[in-house]
Amino acid sequence: MITVSSSPYPGQRPGTSGLRQRVSVFQQPHYLENFVQAIFNAVPSLAGATLVVGGDGRYHNRAAIARIAELAAGNGVARLLVGRGGLLSTPAASALIRQRGAAGGLILSASHNPGGPHGDFGIKFNGANGAPASEQTSAAIYAASTAISHYQLAEGEGFDLDQIGSSELAGMQIEVIDGVADYADLMARQFDFAAIGELLRSATFEFYFDAMHAITGPYAEEIFCRRLGASRSCLLNATPREDFGGGHPDPNLAHAGELLAAVNGAGEWALGAASDGDGDRNMVVGSGLFINPCDSLAIIAANAPLLAGLGGGLRGVARSMPTSRAVDRVAAAQGIRCYETPTGWKFFATLLDGGHINLCGEESFGTGADHLREKDGLWAVLCWLNIIAARQLSPQAIVEHHWATYGRDFFTRHDYEGLDSDAAAALLKRLEGSLAELAGSRLAGLAVESAEQFSYTDPVDGARSSGQGIRLCFADGSRAVVRLSGTGTSGATLRLYFDRHESDPARHCDDPQRALAAVIAASAEWLQLERSVGRSQPDVVT
Ligand code: G1P
Ligand code: ZN
């Protein structure tokens, strides 16, 4: 056993369950070691227990896993479960923690951020329920990271990450497992694989899945091709690469060009889907049809009786506050509760653990259910395939039928990236100071009904989270939400969210920007972004 002295470091942002930085930052001496030791210090239940480790395969994954194994052994972990090749998607890791009774897991990923030697790397800690560390655990890890004085390593012979089997490191058992099979088995229990297989093999239906050279490639191959019989040609970019092929593994309209070209070239009877770096996000599209994640959540909720994993009926649903209220309408029709939580999956996890909900989602391409405690990209894609197979309707027809039943919630998000952090913080402060006088006033002709900072009290553990985004509600029913991103790695990212319900199908229009023009103009008048952060147009519009 080696004890190495080191000093505290300001690496982790308080209140976050993980650490995300440039690869070069992680390569500094003691950096990764300090953070991982801080986790062992803050979570004593890991000693003598099982720990799951795996990542999305990005550059530095293998080196980090080798070091984490030495730290785990040095801290008395009894058994380390590692995905073959060091690979585990975020949802698969969550499932594994639960299935194997682990005390927690370390997931190595910077999600949808680019990878490679000049890209980002990250480590997040999930607890024994498989969910991202709670607020309390995150705070304890942060506190430990600022007070750390040494870390403990057990150096030994390296182990073969690519070979399934057991080995030992200083008394700790290391098991390299096939992370794909367990996850595929779990999916087979959630869906009607016979019906989906028939759909995928039919000559008239076209399906494309873009793994973006990230983690979901091997999972997609096992599930869609080997188990469901789809042709291998339905998979795009299915080989995981350390730099994601130089791309940006973020499934959105800007980054999944190859997928969109394939699906738009197909007929109406086609579905396209993509997942992000670590496999927890999903984007679903039809031919010439972008299915907004807020609508996707609502449509899955409305079709829940068709899905085996949800077939017992919905207990309740949840969405993050900035997500459109489309799912609220389905919940109201079914007489179940819809919870509104702050952004971030950990808030859903307590509701799932408490049995209050069994379906949840966020506007940021995250959808999930009770089968594990992360958002789950492939699960969402399988939901869509199952719904199409069961209803024998095209994605377009399913979406239109939904809007005809519930009305349409127009939604858009505008991101301003790489802002000066101080200027962004000052803007938020100014906005907060102006909330009291806003209610009852008019912005660009729209009457403001309420203006507030969103706070949340967890109905299960009573934990209170405040300052979770500013929300303006207007008299015409539209909303504007403003918050700063908590996941970026350079400068500040300002996110503006807009939504409005339209009940009259005759007034639906193809362009959400046009449908939301009034509330976008009202918020522009309020924010004065040109003056405060020197920007007039967003960098990304979703
Ligand atoms: C973003 C998304 C949020 C999601 C998180 C992790 O966080 O907006 O919904 O839970 O990534 O995938 P943000 O950068 O906005 O803090
Ligand atoms: Zn992700």
Short mmCIF file of N, CA, C and O and ligand atoms in Angstrom, two decimals, residues 111-112 124 276-281 375, ligand 2:
data_model
loop_
_atom_site.label_atom_id
_atom_site.label_comp_id
_atom_site.label_asym_id
_atom_site.label_seq_id
_atom_site.Cartn_x
_atom_site.Cartn_y
_atom_site.Cartn_z
N SER A 111 -20.12 12.99 -21.02
CA SER A 111 -21.39 12.96 -21.73
C SER A 111 -21.23 13.32 -23.21
O SER A 111 -20.50 12.67 -23.94
N HIS A 112 -21.87 14.40 -23.64
CA HIS A 112 -21.89 14.76 -25.06
C HIS A 112 -20.75 15.70 -25.44
O HIS A 112 -20.68 16.15 -26.57
N LYS A 124 -18.11 10.66 -12.81
CA LYS A 124 -19.26 10.93 -11.94
C LYS A 124 -19.48 9.73 -11.03
O LYS A 124 -19.17 8.59 -11.39
N ASP A 276 -26.01 9.92 -27.27
CA ASP A 276 -24.83 10.76 -27.06
C ASP A 276 -23.62 9.95 -26.59
O ASP A 276 -23.65 8.72 -26.58
N GLY A 277 -22.55 10.64 -26.20
CA GLY A 277 -21.29 10.01 -25.83
C GLY A 277 -21.46 8.84 -24.88
O GLY A 277 -20.95 7.74 -25.13
N ASP A 278 -22.20 9.02 -23.81
CA ASP A 278 -22.30 7.98 -22.78
C ASP A 278 -23.64 7.24 -22.83
O ASP A 278 -23.92 6.42 -21.95
N GLY A 279 -24.46 7.52 -23.84
CA GLY A 279 -25.64 6.70 -24.08
C GLY A 279 -26.87 7.02 -23.27
O GLY A 279 -27.83 6.26 -23.26
N ASP A 280 -26.87 8.16 -22.56
CA ASP A 280 -28.08 8.43 -21.78
C ASP A 280 -29.07 9.34 -22.51
O ASP A 280 -30.24 9.37 -22.16
N ARG A 281 -28.60 10.05 -23.54
CA ARG A 281 -29.53 10.93 -24.27
C ARG A 281 -30.07 10.25 -25.52
O ARG A 281 -29.46 9.31 -26.02
N LYS A 375 -31.14 8.67 -17.20
CA LYS A 375 -31.88 8.71 -18.45
C LYS A 375 -31.28 7.64 -19.35
O LYS A 375 -30.14 7.25 -19.17
ZN ZN B 2 -24.87 11.93 -21.66
#
